[in-house]
Coordinates of C-alpha atoms in Angstrom, one line a residue:
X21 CA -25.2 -32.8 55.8
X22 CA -28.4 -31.3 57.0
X23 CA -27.5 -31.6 60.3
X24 CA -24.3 -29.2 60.2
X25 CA -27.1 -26.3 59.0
X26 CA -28.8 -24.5 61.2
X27 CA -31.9 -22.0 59.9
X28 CA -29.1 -19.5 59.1
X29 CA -26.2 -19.1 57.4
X30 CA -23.5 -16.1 57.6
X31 CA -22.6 -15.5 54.8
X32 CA -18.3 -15.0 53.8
X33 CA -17.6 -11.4 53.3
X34 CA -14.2 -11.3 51.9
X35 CA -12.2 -7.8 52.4
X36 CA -12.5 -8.0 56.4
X37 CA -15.9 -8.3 57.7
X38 CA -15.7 -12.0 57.9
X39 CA -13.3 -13.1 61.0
X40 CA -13.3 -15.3 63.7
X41 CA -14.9 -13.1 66.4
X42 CA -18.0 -12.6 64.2
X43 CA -18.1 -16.7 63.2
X44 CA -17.6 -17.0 66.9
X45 CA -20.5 -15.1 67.6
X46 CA -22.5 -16.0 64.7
X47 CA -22.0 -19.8 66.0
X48 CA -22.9 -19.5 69.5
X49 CA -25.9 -17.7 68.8
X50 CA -27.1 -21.0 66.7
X51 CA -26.0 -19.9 63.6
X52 CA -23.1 -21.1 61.5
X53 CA -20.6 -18.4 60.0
X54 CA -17.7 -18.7 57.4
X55 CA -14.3 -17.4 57.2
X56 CA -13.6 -15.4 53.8
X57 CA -10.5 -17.0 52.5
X58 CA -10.0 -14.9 49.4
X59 CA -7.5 -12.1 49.3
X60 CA -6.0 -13.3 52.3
X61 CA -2.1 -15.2 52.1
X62 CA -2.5 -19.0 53.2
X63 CA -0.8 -17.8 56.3
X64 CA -3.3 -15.2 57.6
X65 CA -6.2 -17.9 56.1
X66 CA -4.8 -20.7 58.6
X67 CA -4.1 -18.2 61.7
X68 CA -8.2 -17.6 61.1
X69 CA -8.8 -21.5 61.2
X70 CA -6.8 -22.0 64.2
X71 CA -8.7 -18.7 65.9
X72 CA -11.7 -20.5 65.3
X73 CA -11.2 -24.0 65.7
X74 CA -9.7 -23.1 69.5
X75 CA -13.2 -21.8 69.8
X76 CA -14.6 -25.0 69.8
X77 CA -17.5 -24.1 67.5
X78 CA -18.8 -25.2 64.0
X79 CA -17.7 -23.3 61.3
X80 CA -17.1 -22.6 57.6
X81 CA -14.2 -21.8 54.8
X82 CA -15.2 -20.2 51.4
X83 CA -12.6 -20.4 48.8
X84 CA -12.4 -18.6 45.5
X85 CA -12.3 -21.1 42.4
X86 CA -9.5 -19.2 40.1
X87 CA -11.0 -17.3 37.2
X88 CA -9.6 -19.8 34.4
X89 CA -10.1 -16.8 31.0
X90 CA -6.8 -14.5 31.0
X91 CA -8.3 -10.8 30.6
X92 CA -7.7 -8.8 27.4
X93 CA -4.4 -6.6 28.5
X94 CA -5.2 -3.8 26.0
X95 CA -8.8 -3.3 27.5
X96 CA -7.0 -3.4 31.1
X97 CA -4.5 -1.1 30.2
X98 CA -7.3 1.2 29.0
X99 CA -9.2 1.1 32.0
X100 CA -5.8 1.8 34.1
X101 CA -5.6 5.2 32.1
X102 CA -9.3 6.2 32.5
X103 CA -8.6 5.6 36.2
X104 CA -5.1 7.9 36.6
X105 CA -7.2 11.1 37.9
X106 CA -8.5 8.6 40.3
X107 CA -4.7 7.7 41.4
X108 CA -3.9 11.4 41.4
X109 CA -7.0 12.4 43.5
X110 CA -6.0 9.9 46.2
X111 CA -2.2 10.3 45.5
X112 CA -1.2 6.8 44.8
X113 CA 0.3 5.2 42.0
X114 CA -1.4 2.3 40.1
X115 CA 0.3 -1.2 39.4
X116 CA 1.1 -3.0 36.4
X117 CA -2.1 -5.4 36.0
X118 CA -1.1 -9.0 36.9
X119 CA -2.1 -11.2 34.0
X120 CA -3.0 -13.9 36.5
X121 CA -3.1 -15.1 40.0
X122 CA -5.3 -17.9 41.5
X123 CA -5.7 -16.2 45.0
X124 CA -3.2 -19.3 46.5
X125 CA -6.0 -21.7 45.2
X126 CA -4.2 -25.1 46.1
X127 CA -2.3 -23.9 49.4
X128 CA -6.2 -22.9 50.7
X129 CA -7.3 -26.4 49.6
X130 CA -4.9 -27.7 51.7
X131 CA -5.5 -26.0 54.6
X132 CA -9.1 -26.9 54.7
X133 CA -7.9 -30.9 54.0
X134 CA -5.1 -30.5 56.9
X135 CA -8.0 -28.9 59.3
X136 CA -10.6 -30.8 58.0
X137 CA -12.9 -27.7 58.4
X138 CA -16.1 -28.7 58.7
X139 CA -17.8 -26.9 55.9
X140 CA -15.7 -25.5 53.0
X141 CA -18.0 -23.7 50.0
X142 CA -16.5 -22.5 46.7
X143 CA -17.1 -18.9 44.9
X144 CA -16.6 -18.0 41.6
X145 CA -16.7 -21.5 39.5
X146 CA -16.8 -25.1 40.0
X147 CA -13.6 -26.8 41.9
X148 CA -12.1 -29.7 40.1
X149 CA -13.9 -32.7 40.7
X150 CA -10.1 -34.4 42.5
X151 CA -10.7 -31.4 44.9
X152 CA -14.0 -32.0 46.4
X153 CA -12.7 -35.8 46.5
X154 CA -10.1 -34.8 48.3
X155 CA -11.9 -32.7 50.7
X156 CA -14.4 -35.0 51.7
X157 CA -12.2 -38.1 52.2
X158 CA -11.0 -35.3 55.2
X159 CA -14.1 -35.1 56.3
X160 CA -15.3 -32.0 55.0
X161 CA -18.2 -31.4 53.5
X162 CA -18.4 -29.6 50.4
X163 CA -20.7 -26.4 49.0
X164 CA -20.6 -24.7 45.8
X165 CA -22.2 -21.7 44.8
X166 CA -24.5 -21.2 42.1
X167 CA -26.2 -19.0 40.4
X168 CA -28.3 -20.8 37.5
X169 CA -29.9 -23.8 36.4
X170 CA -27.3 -24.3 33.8
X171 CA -24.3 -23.8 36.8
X172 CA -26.0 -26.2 39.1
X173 CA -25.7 -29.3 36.5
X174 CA -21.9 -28.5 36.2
X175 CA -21.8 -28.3 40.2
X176 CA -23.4 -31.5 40.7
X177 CA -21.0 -33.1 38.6
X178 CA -18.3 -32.9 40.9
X179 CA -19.8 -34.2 43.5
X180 CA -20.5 -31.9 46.0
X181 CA -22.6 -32.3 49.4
X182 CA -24.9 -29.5 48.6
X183 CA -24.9 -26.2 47.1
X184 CA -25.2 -22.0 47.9
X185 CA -27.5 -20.8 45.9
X186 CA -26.8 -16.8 45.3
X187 CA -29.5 -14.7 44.0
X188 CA -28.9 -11.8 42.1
X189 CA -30.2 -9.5 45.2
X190 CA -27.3 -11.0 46.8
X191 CA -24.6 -8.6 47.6
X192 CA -21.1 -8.7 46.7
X193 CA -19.3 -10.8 43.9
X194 CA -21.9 -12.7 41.8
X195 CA -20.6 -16.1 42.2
X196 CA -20.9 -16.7 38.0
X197 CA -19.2 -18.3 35.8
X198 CA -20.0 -15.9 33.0
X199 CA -19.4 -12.6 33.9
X200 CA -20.0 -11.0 31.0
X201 CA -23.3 -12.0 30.5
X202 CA -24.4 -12.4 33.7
X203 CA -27.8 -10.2 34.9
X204 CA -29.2 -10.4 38.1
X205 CA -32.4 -11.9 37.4
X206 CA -35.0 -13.1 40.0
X207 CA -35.2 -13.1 43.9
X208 CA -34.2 -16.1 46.1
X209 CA -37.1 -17.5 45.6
X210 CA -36.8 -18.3 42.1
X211 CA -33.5 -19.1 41.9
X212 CA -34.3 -21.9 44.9
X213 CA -37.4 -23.2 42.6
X214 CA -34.9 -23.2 39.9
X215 CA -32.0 -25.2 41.2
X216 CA -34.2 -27.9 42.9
X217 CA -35.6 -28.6 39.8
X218 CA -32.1 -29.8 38.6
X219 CA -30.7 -31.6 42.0
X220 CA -32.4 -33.0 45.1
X221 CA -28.7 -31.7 47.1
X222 CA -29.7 -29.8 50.0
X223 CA -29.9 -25.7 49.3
X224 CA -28.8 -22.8 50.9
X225 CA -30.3 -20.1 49.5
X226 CA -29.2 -16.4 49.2
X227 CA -29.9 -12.9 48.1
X228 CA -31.9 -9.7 49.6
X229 CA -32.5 -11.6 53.6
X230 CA -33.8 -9.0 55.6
X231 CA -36.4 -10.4 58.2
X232 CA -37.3 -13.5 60.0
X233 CA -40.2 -13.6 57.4
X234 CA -37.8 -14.1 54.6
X235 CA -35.7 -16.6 56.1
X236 CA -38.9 -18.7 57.2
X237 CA -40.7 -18.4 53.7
X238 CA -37.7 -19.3 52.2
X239 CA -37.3 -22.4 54.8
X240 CA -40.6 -22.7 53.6
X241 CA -40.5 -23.1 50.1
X242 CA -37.5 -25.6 50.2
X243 CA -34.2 -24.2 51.3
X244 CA -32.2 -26.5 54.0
X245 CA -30.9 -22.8 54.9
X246 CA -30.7 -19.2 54.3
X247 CA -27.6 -17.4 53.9
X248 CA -27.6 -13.8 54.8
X249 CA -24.4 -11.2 55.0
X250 CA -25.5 -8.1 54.7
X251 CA -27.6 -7.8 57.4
X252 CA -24.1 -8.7 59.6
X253 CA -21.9 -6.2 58.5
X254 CA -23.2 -3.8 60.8
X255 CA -22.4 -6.2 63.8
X256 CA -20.4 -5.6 66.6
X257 CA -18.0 -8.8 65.7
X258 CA -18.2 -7.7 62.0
X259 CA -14.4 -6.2 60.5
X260 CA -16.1 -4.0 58.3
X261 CA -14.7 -0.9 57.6
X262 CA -15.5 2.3 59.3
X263 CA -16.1 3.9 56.1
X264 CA -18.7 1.4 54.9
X265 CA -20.1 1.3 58.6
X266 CA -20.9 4.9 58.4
X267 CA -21.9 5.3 54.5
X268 CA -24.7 2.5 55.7
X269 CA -25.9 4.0 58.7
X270 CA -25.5 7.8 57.3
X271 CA -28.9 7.3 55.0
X272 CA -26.9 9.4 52.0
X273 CA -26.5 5.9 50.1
X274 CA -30.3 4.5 48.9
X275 CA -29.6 2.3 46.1
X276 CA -27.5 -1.0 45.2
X277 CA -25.8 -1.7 41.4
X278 CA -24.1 -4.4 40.2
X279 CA -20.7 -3.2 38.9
X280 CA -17.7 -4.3 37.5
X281 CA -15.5 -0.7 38.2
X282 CA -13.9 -2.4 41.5
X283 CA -12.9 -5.6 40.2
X284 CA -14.0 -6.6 37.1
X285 CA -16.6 -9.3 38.2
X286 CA -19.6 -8.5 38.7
X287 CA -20.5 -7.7 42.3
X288 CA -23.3 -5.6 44.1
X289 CA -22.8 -2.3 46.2
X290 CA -24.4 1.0 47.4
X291 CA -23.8 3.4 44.3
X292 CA -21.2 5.9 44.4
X293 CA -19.6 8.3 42.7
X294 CA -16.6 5.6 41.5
X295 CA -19.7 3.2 40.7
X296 CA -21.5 6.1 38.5
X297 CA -18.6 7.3 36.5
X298 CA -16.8 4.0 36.1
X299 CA -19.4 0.9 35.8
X300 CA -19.6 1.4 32.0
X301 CA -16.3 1.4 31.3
X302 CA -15.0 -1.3 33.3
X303 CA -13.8 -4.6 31.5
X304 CA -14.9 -8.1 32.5
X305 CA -11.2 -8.7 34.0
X306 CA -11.1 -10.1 37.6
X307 CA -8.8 -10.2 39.1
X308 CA -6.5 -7.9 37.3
X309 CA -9.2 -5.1 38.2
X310 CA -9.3 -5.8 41.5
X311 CA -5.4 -5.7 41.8
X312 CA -5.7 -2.2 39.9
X313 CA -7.9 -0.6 41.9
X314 CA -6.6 -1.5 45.2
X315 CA -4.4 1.3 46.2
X316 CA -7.8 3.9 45.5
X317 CA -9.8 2.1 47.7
X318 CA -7.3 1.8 50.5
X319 CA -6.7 5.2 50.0
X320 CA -10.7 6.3 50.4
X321 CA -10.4 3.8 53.1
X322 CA -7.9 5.5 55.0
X323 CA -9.6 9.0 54.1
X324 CA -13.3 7.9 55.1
X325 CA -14.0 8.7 51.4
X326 CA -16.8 6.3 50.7
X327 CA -17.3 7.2 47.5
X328 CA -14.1 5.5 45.9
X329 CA -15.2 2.3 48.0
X330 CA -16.4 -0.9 47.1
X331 CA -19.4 -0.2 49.9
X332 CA -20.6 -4.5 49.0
X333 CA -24.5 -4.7 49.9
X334 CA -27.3 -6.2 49.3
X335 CA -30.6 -5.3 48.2
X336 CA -32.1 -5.4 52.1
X337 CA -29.2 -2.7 53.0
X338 CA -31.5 -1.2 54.5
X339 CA -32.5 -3.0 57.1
X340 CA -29.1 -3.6 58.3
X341 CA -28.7 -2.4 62.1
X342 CA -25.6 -2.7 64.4
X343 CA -25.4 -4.6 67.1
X344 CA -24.1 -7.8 68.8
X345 CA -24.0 -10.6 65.6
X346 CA -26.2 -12.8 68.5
X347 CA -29.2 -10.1 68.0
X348 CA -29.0 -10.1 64.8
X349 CA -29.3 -14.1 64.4
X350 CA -32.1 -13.5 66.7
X351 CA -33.9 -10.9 64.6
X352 CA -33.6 -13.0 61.5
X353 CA -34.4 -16.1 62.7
X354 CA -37.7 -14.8 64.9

């Protein structure tokens, strides 16, 4: 397994900075990048494989484990009315919260066993233990993402080749399985200490990567790899949104939060005006939140607006710099 990771890690960014021209690049420059599978239909996920298996380069698939709790409709449908200035603002209307959807769970499964992708991680929970069976008879090998003690014993149980292990600096979703009592606790050194106290799996570690000094300590102190994805979403390669390319760059956005406004799952951002006036209020309700808000942010989107975005970042944000994804490995790895 060791041998498939490099030093470095890029990280999936779901939402469009993760594609196949920055996992191209990511790869060539002696890194190893994933695809972002979730929010995508199965049929834009496998046009990605195929984009990057014709490259002829390693590569990764992250999948989103479905949320398994159904969310509380009358606290949804409470937070949809708090959010109607929002719709009027942008002029859009707001749907009908889906009760559930598993983000095409099993058709993405299937697609990494049919491609054997070479490295497929999970987000968001613990895959059935049938699953990562099934993956690795393919010959993938399997990653899950965790971020506790407690999460790692439940990962090892099914069986995995080794785990991501996503500190609370870490930006984007938290990758817990309790979202309503999850707290970003620690840097990526603990939470590495913590998790190899439970499993001798090899550990990619991630959360607040800025330098080649972290990403050597952090080789250092045990990790078989670091995992970064802020720092790329300023890279050429990158899909990132224009808006979120210039909020980052613009110096007007200093601090990250962890938030549930956008989605209802915990994730980390730049703070915002959405983040400020709607964090408190938001219900633990992915992805029936995320579905809700979806029309405001590709509203902002479309407007530039960047403060009705979900602006995802980490707590080294600020070192992010644009540039070709190859510089960037070079930067981070020294």
């Amino acid at each position: 397994m060791t041998e498939l990771l490099p030093p470095l890690v890029v990280a999936p960014m779901a939402g469009g900075p993760s594609n196949p021209a920055l996992v191209t690049a990511a790869a060539r420059a002696g890194s190893v990048g994933f695809l972002a599978a979730g929010y995508q239909t199965p049929e834009a996920v496998e046009d990605q494989v195929r984009a990057t298996r014709a490259a002829g380069v390693p590569y990764g698939l992250n999948i989103f484990v479905p949320t398994p709790a159904e969310p509380d409709p009358a606290r949804v449908e409470a937070y949809r009315r708090l959010l109607l200035p929002e719709a009027q603002r942008y002029g859009v209307d707001l749907p009908t919260p889906r009760r559930h959807d598993d983000d095409h769970f099993a058709a993405k499964v299937d697609l990494a066993v049919a491609y054997a992708v070479p490295l497929v991680s999970f987000a968001f929970g613990v895959p059935p233990a049938g699953v990562v069976r099934a993956l690795r008879d393919a010959g993938c090998h399997v990653l899950i993402t965790v971020t506790s003690a407690d999460e790692t014993r439940r990962a090892v149980a099914a069986g995995p080749d080794a785990l991501v292990a996503q500190a609370g600096t870490a930006g984007g979703h938290a990758s817990t399985t309790d979202p309503s009592g999850y707290r970003p606790r620690g840097e990526a050194r603990d939470l590495l200490a913590a998790v190899r106290s439970v499993t001798d799996l090899p550990v990619v570690v991630a959360g607040g990567t800025s330098s080649a000094e972290d990403v050597a300590g952090l080789r250092a102190a045990g990790a078989a790899a670091v995992q970064s994805g802020t720092a790329f979403l300023l890279a050429d390669e990158a899909g990132t949104r224009p808006a979120q390319r210039a909020a980052m760059l613009s110096g007007d956005f200093r601090r990250t939060v962890v938030t549930r406004a956008f989605t209802g799952h915990p994730a980390r951002a730049l703070a915002n005006r959405f983040t400020d006036a709607y964090s408190a209020a938001a219900p633990v309700a992915y992805p029936a939140v995320h579905h809700l808000t979806a029309p405001i942010r590709a509203a902002a989107a479309r407007l530039g607006d960047a403060e009705a975005l979900n602006l995802w970042a980490g707590t080294g944000f600020a070192s992010a710099a644009p540039g070709p994804a190859a510089d960037i490995v070079a930067r981070l790895t020294g």
